[in-house]
Short mmCIF file of N, CA and C in Angstrom, two decimals:
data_model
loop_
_atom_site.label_atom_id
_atom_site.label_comp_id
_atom_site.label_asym_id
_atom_site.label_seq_id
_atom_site.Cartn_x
_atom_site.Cartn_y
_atom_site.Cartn_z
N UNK A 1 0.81 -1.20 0.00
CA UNK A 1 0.00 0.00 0.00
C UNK A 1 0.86 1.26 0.00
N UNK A 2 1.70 1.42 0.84
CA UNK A 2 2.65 3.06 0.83
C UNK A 2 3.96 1.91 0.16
N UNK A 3 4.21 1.76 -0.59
CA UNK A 3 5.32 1.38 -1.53
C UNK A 3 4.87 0.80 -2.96
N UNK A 4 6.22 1.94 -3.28
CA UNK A 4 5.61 2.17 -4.70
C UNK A 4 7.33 1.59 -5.49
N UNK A 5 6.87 -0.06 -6.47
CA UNK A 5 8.33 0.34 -6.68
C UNK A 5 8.90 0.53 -7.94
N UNK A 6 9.95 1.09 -8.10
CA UNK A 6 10.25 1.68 -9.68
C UNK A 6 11.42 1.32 -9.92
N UNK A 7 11.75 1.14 -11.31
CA UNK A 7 12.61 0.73 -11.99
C UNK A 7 14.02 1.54 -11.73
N UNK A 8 15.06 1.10 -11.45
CA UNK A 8 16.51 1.91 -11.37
C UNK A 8 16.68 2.70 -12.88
N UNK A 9 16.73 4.10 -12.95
CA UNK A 9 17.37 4.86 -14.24
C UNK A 9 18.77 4.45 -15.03
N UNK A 10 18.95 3.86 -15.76
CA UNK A 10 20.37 3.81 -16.39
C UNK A 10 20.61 4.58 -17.02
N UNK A 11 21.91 4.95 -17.07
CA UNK A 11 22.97 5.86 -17.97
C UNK A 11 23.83 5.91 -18.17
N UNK A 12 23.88 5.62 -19.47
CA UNK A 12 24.96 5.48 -20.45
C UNK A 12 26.63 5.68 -20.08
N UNK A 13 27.57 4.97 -19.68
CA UNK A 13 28.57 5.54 -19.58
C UNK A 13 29.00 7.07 -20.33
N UNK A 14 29.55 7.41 -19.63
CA UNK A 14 30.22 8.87 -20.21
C UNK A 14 28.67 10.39 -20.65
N UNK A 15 27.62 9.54 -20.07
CA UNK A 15 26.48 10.55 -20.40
C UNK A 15 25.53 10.82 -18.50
N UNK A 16 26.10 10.81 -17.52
CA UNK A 16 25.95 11.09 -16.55
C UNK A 16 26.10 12.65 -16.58
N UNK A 17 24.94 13.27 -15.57
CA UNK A 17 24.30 14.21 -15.74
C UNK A 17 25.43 15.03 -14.57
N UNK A 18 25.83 14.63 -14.18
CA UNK A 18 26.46 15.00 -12.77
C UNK A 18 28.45 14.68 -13.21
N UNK A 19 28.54 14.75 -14.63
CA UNK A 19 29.90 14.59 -14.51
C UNK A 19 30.35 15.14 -15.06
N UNK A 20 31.75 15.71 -14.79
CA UNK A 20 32.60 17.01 -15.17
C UNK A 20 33.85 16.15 -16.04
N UNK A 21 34.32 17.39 -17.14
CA UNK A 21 35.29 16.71 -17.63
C UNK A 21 36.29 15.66 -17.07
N UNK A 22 36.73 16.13 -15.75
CA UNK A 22 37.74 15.13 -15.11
C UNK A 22 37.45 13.75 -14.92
N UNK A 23 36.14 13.70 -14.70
CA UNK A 23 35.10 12.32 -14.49
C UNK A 23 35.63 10.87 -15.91
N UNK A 24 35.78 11.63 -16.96
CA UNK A 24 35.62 10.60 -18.43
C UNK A 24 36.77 10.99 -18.85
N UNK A 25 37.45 10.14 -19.32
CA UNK A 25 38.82 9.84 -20.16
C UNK A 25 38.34 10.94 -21.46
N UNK A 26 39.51 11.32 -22.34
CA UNK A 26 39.10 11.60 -23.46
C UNK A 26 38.60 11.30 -24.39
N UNK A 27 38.00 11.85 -25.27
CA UNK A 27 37.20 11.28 -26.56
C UNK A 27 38.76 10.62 -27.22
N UNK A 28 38.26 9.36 -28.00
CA UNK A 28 39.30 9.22 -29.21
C UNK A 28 40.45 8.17 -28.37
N UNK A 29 40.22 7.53 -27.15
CA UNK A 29 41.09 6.66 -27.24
C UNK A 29 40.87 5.13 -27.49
N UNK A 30 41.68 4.17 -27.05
CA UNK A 30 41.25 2.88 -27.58
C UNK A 30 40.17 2.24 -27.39
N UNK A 31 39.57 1.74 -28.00
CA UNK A 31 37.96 1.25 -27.40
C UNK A 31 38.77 -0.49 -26.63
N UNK A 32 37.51 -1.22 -26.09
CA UNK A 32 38.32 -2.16 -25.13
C UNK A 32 38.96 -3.27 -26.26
N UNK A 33 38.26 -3.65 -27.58
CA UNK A 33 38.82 -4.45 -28.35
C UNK A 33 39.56 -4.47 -29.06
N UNK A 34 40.47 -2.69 -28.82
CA UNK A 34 41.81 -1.96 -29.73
C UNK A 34 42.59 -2.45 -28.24
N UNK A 35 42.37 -2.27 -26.93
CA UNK A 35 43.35 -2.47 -25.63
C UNK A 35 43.59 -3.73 -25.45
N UNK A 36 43.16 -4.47 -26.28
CA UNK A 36 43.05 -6.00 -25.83
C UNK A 36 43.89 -6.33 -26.81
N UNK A 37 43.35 -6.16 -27.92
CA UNK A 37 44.48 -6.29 -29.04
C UNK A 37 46.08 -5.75 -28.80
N UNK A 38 46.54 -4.83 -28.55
CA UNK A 38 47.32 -4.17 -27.69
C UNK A 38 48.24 -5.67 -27.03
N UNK A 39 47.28 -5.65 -25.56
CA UNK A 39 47.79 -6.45 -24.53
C UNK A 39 48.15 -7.73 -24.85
N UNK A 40 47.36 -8.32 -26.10
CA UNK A 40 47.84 -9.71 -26.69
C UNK A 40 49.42 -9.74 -27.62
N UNK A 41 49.20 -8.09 -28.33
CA UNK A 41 50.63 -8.24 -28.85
C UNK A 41 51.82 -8.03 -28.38
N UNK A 42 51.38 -7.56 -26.80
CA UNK A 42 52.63 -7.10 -25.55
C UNK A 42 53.00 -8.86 -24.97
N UNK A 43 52.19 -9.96 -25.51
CA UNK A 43 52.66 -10.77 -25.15
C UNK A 43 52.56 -11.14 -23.48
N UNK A 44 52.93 -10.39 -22.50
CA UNK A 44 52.14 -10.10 -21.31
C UNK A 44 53.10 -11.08 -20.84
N UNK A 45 54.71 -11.00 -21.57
CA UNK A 45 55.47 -12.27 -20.63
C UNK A 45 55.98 -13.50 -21.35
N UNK A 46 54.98 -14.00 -21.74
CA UNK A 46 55.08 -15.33 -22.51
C UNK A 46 53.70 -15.68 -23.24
N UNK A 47 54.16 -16.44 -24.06
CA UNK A 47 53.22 -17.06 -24.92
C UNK A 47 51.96 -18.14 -24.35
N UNK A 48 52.54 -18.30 -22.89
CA UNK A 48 51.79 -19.55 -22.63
C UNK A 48 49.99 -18.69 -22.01
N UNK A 49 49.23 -19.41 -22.03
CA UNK A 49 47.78 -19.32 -21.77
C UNK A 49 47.85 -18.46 -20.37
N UNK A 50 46.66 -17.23 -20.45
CA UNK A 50 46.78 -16.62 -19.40
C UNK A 50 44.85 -16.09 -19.43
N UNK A 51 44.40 -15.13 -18.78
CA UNK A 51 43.08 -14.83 -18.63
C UNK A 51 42.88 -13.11 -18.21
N UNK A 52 42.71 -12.78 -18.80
CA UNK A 52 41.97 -11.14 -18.40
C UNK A 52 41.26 -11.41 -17.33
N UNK A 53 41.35 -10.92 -16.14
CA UNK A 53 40.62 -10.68 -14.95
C UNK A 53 39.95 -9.04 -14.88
N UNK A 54 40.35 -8.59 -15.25
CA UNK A 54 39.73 -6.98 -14.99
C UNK A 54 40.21 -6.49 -16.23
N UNK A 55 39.28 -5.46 -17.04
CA UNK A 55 40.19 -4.26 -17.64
C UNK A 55 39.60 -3.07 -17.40
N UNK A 56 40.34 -1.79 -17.48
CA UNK A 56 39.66 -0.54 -16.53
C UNK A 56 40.65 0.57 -17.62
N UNK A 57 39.43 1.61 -17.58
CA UNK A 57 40.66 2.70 -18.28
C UNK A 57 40.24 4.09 -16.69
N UNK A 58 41.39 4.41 -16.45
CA UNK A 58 41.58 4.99 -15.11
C UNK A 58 42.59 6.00 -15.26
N UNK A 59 43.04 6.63 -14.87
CA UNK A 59 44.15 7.75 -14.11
C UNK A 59 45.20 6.87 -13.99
N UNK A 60 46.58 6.98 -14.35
CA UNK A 60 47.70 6.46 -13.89
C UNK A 60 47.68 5.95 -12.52
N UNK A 61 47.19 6.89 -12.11
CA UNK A 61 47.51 7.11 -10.17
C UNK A 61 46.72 5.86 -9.55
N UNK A 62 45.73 6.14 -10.23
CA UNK A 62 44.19 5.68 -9.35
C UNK A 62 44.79 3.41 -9.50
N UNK A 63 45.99 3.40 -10.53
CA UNK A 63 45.96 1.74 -10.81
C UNK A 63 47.46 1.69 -10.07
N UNK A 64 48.26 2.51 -10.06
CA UNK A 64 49.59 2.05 -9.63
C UNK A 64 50.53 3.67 -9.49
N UNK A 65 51.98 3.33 -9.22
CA UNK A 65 52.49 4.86 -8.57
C UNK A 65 53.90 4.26 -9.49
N UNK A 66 54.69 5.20 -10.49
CA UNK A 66 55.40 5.28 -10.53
C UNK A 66 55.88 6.40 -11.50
N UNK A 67 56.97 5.92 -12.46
CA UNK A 67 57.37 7.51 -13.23
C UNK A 67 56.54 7.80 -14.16
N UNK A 68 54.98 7.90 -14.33
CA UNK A 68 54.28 7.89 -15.52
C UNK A 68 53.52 8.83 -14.24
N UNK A 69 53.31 10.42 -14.87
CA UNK A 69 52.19 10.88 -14.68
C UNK A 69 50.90 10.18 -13.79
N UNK A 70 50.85 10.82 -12.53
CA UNK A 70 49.52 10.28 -12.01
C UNK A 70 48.37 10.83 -12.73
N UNK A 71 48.14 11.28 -13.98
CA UNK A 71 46.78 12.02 -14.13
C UNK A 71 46.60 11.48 -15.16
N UNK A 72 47.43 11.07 -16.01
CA UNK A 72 47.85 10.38 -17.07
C UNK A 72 46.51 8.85 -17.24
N UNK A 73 45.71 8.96 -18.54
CA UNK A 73 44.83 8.41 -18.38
C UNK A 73 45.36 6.90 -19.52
N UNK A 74 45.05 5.83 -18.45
CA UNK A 74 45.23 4.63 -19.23
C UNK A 74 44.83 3.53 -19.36
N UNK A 75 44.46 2.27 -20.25
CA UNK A 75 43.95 1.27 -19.66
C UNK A 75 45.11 0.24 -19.13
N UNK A 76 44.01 -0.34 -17.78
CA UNK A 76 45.11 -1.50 -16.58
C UNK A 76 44.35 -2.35 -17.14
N UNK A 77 45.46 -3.41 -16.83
CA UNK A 77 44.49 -5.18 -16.86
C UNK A 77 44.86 -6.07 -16.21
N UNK A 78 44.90 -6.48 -15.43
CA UNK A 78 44.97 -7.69 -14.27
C UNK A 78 44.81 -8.52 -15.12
N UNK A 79 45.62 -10.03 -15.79
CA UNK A 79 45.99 -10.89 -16.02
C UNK A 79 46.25 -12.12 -15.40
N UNK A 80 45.57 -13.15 -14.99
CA UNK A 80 46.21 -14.36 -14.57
C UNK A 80 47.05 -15.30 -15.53
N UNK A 81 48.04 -15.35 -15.20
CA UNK A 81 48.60 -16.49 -16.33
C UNK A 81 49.69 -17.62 -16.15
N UNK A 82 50.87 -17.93 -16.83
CA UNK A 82 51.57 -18.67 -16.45
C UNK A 82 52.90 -17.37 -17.34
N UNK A 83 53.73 -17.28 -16.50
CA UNK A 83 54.86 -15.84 -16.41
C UNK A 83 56.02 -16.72 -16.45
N UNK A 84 57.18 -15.96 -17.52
CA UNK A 84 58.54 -15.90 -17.70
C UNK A 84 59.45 -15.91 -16.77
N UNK A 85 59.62 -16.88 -15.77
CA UNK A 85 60.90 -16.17 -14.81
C UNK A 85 61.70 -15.56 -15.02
N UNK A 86 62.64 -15.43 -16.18
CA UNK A 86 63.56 -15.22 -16.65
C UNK A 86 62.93 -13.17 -16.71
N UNK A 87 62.04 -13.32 -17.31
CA UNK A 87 61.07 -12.10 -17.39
C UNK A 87 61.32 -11.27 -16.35
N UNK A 88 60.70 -12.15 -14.95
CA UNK A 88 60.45 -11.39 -13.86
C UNK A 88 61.74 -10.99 -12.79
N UNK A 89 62.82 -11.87 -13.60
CA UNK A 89 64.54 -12.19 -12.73
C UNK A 89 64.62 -10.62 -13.34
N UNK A 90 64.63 -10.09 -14.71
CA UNK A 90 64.80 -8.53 -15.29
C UNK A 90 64.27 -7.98 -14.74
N UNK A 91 62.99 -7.90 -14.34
CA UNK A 91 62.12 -6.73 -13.77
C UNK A 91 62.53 -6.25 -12.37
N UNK A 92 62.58 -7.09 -11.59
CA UNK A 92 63.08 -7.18 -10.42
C UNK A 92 64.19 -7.11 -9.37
N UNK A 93 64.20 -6.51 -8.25
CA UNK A 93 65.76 -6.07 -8.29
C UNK A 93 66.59 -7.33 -7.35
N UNK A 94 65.48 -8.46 -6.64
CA UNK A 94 66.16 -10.17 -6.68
C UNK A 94 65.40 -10.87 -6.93
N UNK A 95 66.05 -12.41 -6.88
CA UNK A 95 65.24 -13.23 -7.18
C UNK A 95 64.47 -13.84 -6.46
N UNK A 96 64.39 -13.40 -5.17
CA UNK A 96 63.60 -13.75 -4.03
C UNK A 96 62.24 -13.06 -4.03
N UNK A 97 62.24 -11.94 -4.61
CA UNK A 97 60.72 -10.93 -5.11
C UNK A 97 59.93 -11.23 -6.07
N UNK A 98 60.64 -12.47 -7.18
CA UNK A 98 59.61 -12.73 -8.21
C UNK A 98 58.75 -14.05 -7.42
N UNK A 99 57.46 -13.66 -8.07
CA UNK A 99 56.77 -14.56 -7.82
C UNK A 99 56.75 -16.39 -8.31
N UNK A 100 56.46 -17.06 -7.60
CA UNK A 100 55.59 -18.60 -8.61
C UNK A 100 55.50 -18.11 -10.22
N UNK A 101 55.51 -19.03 -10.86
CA UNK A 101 54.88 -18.44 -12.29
C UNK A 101 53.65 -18.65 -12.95
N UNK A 102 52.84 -19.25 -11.83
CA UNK A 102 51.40 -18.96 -11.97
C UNK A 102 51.33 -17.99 -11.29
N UNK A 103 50.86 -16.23 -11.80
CA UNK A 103 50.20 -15.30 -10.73
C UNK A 103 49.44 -14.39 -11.76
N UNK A 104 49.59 -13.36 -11.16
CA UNK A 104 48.63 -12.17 -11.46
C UNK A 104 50.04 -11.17 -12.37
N UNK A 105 49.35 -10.17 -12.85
CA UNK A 105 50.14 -9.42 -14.03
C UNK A 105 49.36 -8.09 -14.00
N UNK A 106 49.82 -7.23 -13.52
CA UNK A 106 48.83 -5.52 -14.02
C UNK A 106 49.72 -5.20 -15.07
N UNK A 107 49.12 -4.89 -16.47
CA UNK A 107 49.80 -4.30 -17.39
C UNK A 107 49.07 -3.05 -18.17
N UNK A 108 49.98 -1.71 -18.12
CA UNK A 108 49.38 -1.15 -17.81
C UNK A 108 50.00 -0.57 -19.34
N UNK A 109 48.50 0.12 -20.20
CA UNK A 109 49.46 1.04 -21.51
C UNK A 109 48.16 2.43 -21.84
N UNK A 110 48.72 3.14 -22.69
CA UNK A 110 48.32 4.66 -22.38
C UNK A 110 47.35 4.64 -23.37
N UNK A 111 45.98 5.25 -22.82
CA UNK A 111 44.79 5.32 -23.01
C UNK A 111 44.57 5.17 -24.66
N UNK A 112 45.42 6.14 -25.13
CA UNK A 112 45.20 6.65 -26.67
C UNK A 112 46.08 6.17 -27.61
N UNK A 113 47.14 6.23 -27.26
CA UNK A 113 48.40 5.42 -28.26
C UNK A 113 48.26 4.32 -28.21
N UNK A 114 47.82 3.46 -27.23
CA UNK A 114 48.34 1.33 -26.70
C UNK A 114 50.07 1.70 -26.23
N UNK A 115 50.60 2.62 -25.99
CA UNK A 115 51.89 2.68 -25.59
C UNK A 115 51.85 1.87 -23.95
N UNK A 116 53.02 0.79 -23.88
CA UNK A 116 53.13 -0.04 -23.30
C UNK A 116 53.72 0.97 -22.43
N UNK A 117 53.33 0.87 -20.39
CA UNK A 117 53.95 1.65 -19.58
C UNK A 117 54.51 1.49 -18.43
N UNK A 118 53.72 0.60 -18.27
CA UNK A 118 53.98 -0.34 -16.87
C UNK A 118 53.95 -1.89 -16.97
N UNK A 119 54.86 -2.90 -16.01
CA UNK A 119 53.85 -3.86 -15.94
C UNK A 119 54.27 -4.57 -14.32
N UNK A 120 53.70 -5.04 -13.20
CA UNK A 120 53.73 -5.75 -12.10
C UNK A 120 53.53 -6.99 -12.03
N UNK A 121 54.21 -7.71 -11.24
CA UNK A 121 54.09 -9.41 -11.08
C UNK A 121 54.24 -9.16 -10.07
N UNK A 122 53.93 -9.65 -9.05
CA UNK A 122 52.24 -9.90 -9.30
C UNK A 122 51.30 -8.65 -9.00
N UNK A 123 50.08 -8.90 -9.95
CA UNK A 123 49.91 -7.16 -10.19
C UNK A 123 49.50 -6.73 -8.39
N UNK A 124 49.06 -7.49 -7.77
CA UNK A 124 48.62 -7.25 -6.56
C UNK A 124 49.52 -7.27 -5.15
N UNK A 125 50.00 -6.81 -4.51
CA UNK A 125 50.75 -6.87 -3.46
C UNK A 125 50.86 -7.76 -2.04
#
């Protein structure tokens, strides 16, 4: 009788009524099946079988901290896969810090180019 119930409003990514330029990446960068394409030809390590867990286009800052612009807008992707030791022996400053070579992978490249910028093993801490 006093409840009345109604349907949730949707809206459109990037067409929210309440959002300011800073809110949305720029017009004109990779759509998700240009970032993917991208991330498959970065190889992501090795050739062997791995899985997209997340992909996100975000602020440098907002996915990870280092010499790339925190404002700097890009897409991240969390990766599960099977990883290069040899890979992660380079990245790393011993060999006691690389992970198993089943883990996680944040690889991170710039919104508009696919310029490769970052990448973490394991992407999570």
């Amino acid at each position: 009788p006093g409840f009345v119930a109604s349907l949730p409003v949707v809206t459109p990514v990037g067409a929210r009524p309440d959002a300011t330029p800073f809110d949305l990446p720029p017009v004109g960068g990779l759509t998700l099946a240009q970032a993917q394409a991208v991330l498959k030809l970065a190889a992501i390590g090795s050739d062997l079988p791995s899985a997209v867990l997340s992909a996100r286009i975000a602020r440098f800052g907002q996915v990870a901290n280092g010499a790339v612009p925190a404002d700097r807008w890009v897409w991240a992707f969390v990766v599960r896969g099977v990883f290069n030791a040899a890979a992660c022996v380079a990245a790393q400053p011993s060999r006691q810090s690389c992970p198993p070579s089943v883990a996680t992978e944040l690889a991170v490249f710039d919104y508009q180019t696919g310029e490769f910028l970052e990448d973490r093993i394991p992407a999570y801490p």
